[in-house]
């Protein structure tokens, strides 16, 4: 993936990697951070294992700037995890912005909506377990 040496190598590329001592790596990285030289840090790759609702994953992939792999339901059993909005996040669709929500939270509808969603989740989980049990 990436290491401190990759950041150092990127920073020292203009005059050669062989001109440094091992003890200088830490000092160079601190210097780069202190003086806001961030380009050498872009040479490091990061890897994340993320769990998120499907609707979030679709937006992430749509606007991504990285490679991504997904857990396959074709080859593995899917863990039965479900998203439930917090009461404060349960709002009506905004009148002016059709892609957003607006107004005060609909707390009186939240409990009913959660109960209905739970009934659907329970049925979906039962059907999924029945289907994979007959594999």
mmCIF file of C-alpha atoms in Angstrom:
data_model
loop_
_atom_site.group_PDB
_atom_site.id
_atom_site.type_symbol
_atom_site.label_atom_id
_atom_site.label_comp_id
_atom_site.label_asym_id
_atom_site.label_seq_id
_atom_site.Cartn_x
_atom_site.Cartn_y
_atom_site.Cartn_z
ATOM 1 C CA UNK A 1 0.000 0.000 0.000
ATOM 2 C CA UNK A 2 2.083 2.909 1.219
ATOM 3 C CA UNK A 3 4.495 3.872 3.940
ATOM 4 C CA UNK A 4 6.477 6.793 5.311
ATOM 5 C CA UNK A 5 9.247 5.865 2.891
ATOM 6 C CA UNK A 6 6.906 6.420 -0.072
ATOM 7 C CA UNK A 7 6.163 9.956 1.136
ATOM 8 C CA UNK A 8 9.871 10.572 1.640
ATOM 9 C CA UNK A 9 10.773 9.143 -1.767
ATOM 10 C CA UNK A 10 8.219 11.452 -3.431
ATOM 11 C CA UNK A 11 9.584 14.476 -1.552
ATOM 12 C CA UNK A 12 13.211 13.692 -2.421
ATOM 13 C CA UNK A 13 12.637 12.764 -6.068
ATOM 14 C CA UNK A 14 14.314 15.911 -7.387
ATOM 15 C CA UNK A 15 17.771 15.061 -6.047
ATOM 16 C CA UNK A 16 17.770 11.311 -5.602
ATOM 17 C CA UNK A 17 16.741 8.842 -2.961
ATOM 18 C CA UNK A 18 20.307 7.872 -2.045
ATOM 19 C CA UNK A 19 21.148 11.228 -0.469
ATOM 20 C CA UNK A 20 19.291 10.661 2.778
ATOM 21 C CA UNK A 21 19.910 8.849 6.031
ATOM 22 C CA UNK A 22 17.243 6.571 7.518
ATOM 23 C CA UNK A 23 16.991 8.761 10.618
ATOM 24 C CA UNK A 24 15.915 11.734 8.498
ATOM 25 C CA UNK A 25 12.604 10.219 7.326
ATOM 26 C CA UNK A 26 10.625 11.250 10.400
ATOM 27 C CA UNK A 27 12.085 14.757 10.417
ATOM 28 C CA UNK A 28 11.301 15.267 6.732
ATOM 29 C CA UNK A 29 7.666 14.194 7.166
ATOM 30 C CA UNK A 30 7.265 16.557 10.129
ATOM 31 C CA UNK A 31 8.799 19.381 8.087
ATOM 32 C CA UNK A 32 6.444 18.699 5.170
ATOM 33 C CA UNK A 33 3.392 18.760 7.463
ATOM 34 C CA UNK A 34 4.502 21.850 9.351
ATOM 35 C CA UNK A 35 4.999 23.783 6.090
ATOM 36 C CA UNK A 36 1.850 22.393 4.442
ATOM 37 C CA UNK A 37 3.650 20.496 1.674
ATOM 38 C CA UNK A 38 1.036 17.810 1.029
ATOM 39 C CA UNK A 39 1.824 16.616 -2.505
ATOM 40 C CA UNK A 40 4.274 13.887 -1.379
ATOM 41 C CA UNK A 41 1.542 12.446 0.877
ATOM 42 C CA UNK A 42 -0.636 11.901 -2.181
ATOM 43 C CA UNK A 43 1.710 9.084 -3.213
ATOM 44 C CA UNK A 44 0.376 6.818 -0.462
ATOM 45 C CA UNK A 45 -2.646 4.575 -1.020
ATOM 46 C CA UNK A 46 -5.274 3.961 1.635
ATOM 47 C CA UNK A 47 -7.561 0.964 1.891
ATOM 48 C CA UNK A 48 -10.854 1.020 3.807
ATOM 49 C CA UNK A 49 -13.436 -1.619 4.631
ATOM 50 C CA UNK A 50 -16.742 0.260 4.845
ATOM 51 C CA UNK A 51 -20.255 -0.813 5.728
ATOM 52 C CA UNK A 52 -23.103 1.431 4.608
ATOM 53 C CA UNK A 53 -26.696 1.304 3.410
ATOM 54 C CA UNK A 54 -27.110 0.504 -0.283
ATOM 55 C CA UNK A 55 -28.407 4.001 -1.103
ATOM 56 C CA UNK A 56 -25.238 5.529 0.380
ATOM 57 C CA UNK A 57 -23.011 3.050 -1.462
ATOM 58 C CA UNK A 58 -24.629 3.919 -4.794
ATOM 59 C CA UNK A 59 -23.950 7.632 -4.265
ATOM 60 C CA UNK A 60 -20.390 6.888 -3.146
ATOM 61 C CA UNK A 61 -19.691 4.856 -6.279
ATOM 62 C CA UNK A 62 -21.354 7.485 -8.459
ATOM 63 C CA UNK A 63 -19.085 10.247 -7.131
ATOM 64 C CA UNK A 64 -16.030 8.147 -6.391
ATOM 65 C CA UNK A 65 -12.447 9.018 -7.063
ATOM 66 C CA UNK A 66 -11.110 5.603 -6.089
ATOM 67 C CA UNK A 67 -11.470 1.920 -6.877
ATOM 68 C CA UNK A 68 -14.107 -0.027 -4.993
ATOM 69 C CA UNK A 69 -15.230 -3.630 -4.620
ATOM 70 C CA UNK A 70 -18.484 -4.818 -3.106
ATOM 71 C CA UNK A 71 -19.467 -7.806 -1.032
ATOM 72 C CA UNK A 72 -21.130 -10.275 -3.401
ATOM 73 C CA UNK A 73 -24.530 -11.717 -2.558
ATOM 74 C CA UNK A 74 -24.026 -14.205 -5.366
ATOM 75 C CA UNK A 75 -21.187 -16.006 -3.618
ATOM 76 C CA UNK A 76 -21.794 -15.232 0.057
ATOM 77 C CA UNK A 77 -24.654 -14.909 2.509
ATOM 78 C CA UNK A 78 -25.594 -11.282 3.018
ATOM 79 C CA UNK A 79 -25.636 -10.099 6.646
ATOM 80 C CA UNK A 80 -29.104 -8.850 7.509
ATOM 81 C CA UNK A 81 -28.307 -5.265 8.483
ATOM 82 C CA UNK A 82 -30.874 -2.515 7.984
ATOM 83 C CA UNK A 83 -30.823 1.280 8.047
ATOM 84 C CA UNK A 84 -33.187 3.102 10.388
ATOM 85 C CA UNK A 85 -33.271 6.912 10.292
ATOM 86 C CA UNK A 86 -32.962 8.830 13.541
ATOM 87 C CA UNK A 87 -36.129 10.695 14.563
ATOM 88 C CA UNK A 88 -34.449 14.071 13.885
ATOM 89 C CA UNK A 89 -33.545 12.980 10.334
ATOM 90 C CA UNK A 90 -37.092 11.911 9.450
ATOM 91 C CA UNK A 91 -38.347 14.917 7.463
ATOM 92 C CA UNK A 92 -40.619 15.641 4.515
ATOM 93 C CA UNK A 93 -39.203 16.306 1.069
ATOM 94 C CA UNK A 94 -38.312 19.968 0.571
ATOM 95 C CA UNK A 95 -40.646 21.945 -1.677
ATOM 96 C CA UNK A 96 -37.846 24.019 -3.216
ATOM 97 C CA UNK A 97 -35.173 21.316 -3.510
ATOM 98 C CA UNK A 98 -36.655 18.041 -4.742
ATOM 99 C CA UNK A 99 -33.438 16.212 -3.844
ATOM 100 C CA UNK A 100 -33.389 17.246 -0.200
ATOM 101 C CA UNK A 101 -35.496 17.332 2.895
ATOM 102 C CA UNK A 102 -36.900 20.362 4.620
ATOM 103 C CA UNK A 103 -38.902 21.575 7.541
ATOM 104 C CA UNK A 104 -39.150 20.269 11.062
ATOM 105 C CA UNK A 105 -38.688 16.559 11.817
ATOM 106 C CA UNK A 106 -41.904 14.537 11.504
ATOM 107 C CA UNK A 107 -41.598 12.882 14.912
ATOM 108 C CA UNK A 108 -45.265 11.853 15.015
ATOM 109 C CA UNK A 109 -44.830 9.797 11.815
ATOM 110 C CA UNK A 110 -41.418 8.386 12.732
ATOM 111 C CA UNK A 111 -42.680 5.659 15.087
ATOM 112 C CA UNK A 112 -45.299 4.462 12.579
ATOM 113 C CA UNK A 113 -42.799 4.524 9.692
ATOM 114 C CA UNK A 114 -40.220 2.587 11.726
ATOM 115 C CA UNK A 115 -42.839 -0.013 12.728
ATOM 116 C CA UNK A 116 -43.887 -0.464 9.093
ATOM 117 C CA UNK A 117 -40.277 -0.711 7.925
ATOM 118 C CA UNK A 118 -39.553 -3.258 10.662
ATOM 119 C CA UNK A 119 -42.465 -5.420 9.455
ATOM 120 C CA UNK A 120 -41.090 -5.318 5.897
ATOM 121 C CA UNK A 121 -37.561 -6.081 7.147
ATOM 122 C CA UNK A 122 -38.796 -9.022 9.194
ATOM 123 C CA UNK A 123 -40.648 -10.478 6.195
ATOM 124 C CA UNK A 124 -37.671 -9.879 3.870
ATOM 125 C CA UNK A 125 -35.310 -11.563 6.356
ATOM 126 C CA UNK A 126 -37.620 -14.569 6.713
ATOM 127 C CA UNK A 127 -37.908 -14.945 2.932
ATOM 128 C CA UNK A 128 -34.152 -14.574 2.429
ATOM 129 C CA UNK A 129 -33.397 -17.184 5.090
ATOM 130 C CA UNK A 130 -35.966 -19.518 3.519
ATOM 131 C CA UNK A 131 -34.426 -19.075 0.061
ATOM 132 C CA UNK A 132 -30.827 -19.664 1.153
ATOM 133 C CA UNK A 133 -31.974 -22.607 3.273
ATOM 134 C CA UNK A 134 -33.165 -24.349 0.081
ATOM 135 C CA UNK A 135 -29.885 -23.987 -1.756
#
